[in-house]
Amino acid sequence: MKLARPYILNQRYICIFPLNEGFKKGTIFPELYKPYKNKSKKDRGK
């Protein structure tokens, strides 16, 4: 019985971060780097 079947598109990674920067950011691929931005109450309009 098949429960799930993943579908993953082929991706081209044009450039990569240097390894020391990749370790700090958690990825060597700039396309995958999405840092968490903590919004203050002032930024949310409250």
CSV table of N, CA and C in Angstrom, one decimal, residues 2-3 5 8 10 12-15 17-18 20 24-25 28-29 31 33-34 37 39 44:
chain,number,residue,atom,x,y,z
A,2,LYS,N,0.7,2.1,-0.9
A,2,LYS,CA,1.4,3.4,-1.0
A,2,LYS,C,0.7,4.5,-0.2
A,3,LEU,N,1.4,5.1,0.7
A,3,LEU,CA,0.7,6.1,1.5
A,3,LEU,C,1.0,7.5,0.9
A,5,ARG,N,3.5,9.9,-2.1
A,5,ARG,CA,4.4,9.9,-3.2
A,5,ARG,C,4.9,11.3,-3.4
A,8,ILE,N,9.2,16.2,-6.4
A,8,ILE,CA,10.3,17.2,-6.2
A,8,ILE,C,10.8,17.7,-7.6
A,10,ASN,N,13.4,19.4,-10.2
A,10,ASN,CA,14.8,19.6,-10.3
A,10,ASN,C,15.1,21.1,-10.1
A,12,ARG,N,18.2,24.2,-10.0
A,12,ARG,CA,19.6,24.6,-10.4
A,12,ARG,C,20.1,25.5,-9.3
A,13,TYR,N,21.2,25.2,-8.8
A,13,TYR,CA,21.8,26.1,-7.8
A,13,TYR,C,23.0,26.8,-8.5
A,14,ILE,N,22.8,28.0,-8.8
A,14,ILE,CA,23.7,28.8,-9.6
A,14,ILE,C,25.0,29.2,-8.8
A,15,CYS,N,24.8,29.5,-7.5
A,15,CYS,CA,25.9,29.9,-6.7
A,15,CYS,C,25.7,29.3,-5.3
A,17,PHE,N,27.1,29.7,-1.0
A,17,PHE,CA,27.9,30.5,0.0
A,17,PHE,C,29.2,29.8,0.2
A,18,PRO,N,30.2,30.5,0.6
A,18,PRO,CA,31.4,29.9,1.1
A,18,PRO,C,31.1,29.0,2.3
A,20,ASN,N,32.3,28.5,5.3
A,20,ASN,CA,32.2,29.1,6.7
A,20,ASN,C,30.9,30.0,6.8
A,24,LYS,N,27.3,29.2,9.3
A,24,LYS,CA,26.6,30.2,10.1
A,24,LYS,C,25.1,30.4,9.7
A,25,LYS,N,24.8,30.3,8.4
A,25,LYS,CA,23.5,30.5,7.9
A,25,LYS,C,22.6,29.2,7.9
A,28,ILE,N,24.2,26.2,2.4
A,28,ILE,CA,25.2,26.8,1.5
A,28,ILE,C,24.5,27.3,0.2
A,29,PHE,N,23.2,27.1,0.2
A,29,PHE,CA,22.4,27.6,-1.0
A,29,PHE,C,21.6,28.9,-0.7
A,31,GLU,N,19.4,30.3,-2.3
A,31,GLU,CA,18.0,30.2,-2.6
A,31,GLU,C,17.2,29.6,-1.5
A,33,TYR,N,18.1,30.1,1.8
A,33,TYR,CA,18.3,30.9,3.0
A,33,TYR,C,17.2,31.9,3.3
A,34,LYS,N,16.4,31.6,4.3
A,34,LYS,CA,15.2,32.5,4.7
A,34,LYS,C,15.3,32.7,6.2
A,37,LYS,N,12.6,36.6,10.8
A,37,LYS,CA,12.6,38.0,11.2
A,37,LYS,C,11.5,38.3,12.2
A,39,LYS,N,9.2,40.3,14.3
A,39,LYS,CA,8.5,41.6,14.2
A,39,LYS,C,8.1,42.1,15.6
A,44,ARG,N,3.9,45.4,13.8
A,44,ARG,CA,2.6,44.7,13.5
A,44,ARG,C,1.4,45.7,13.5
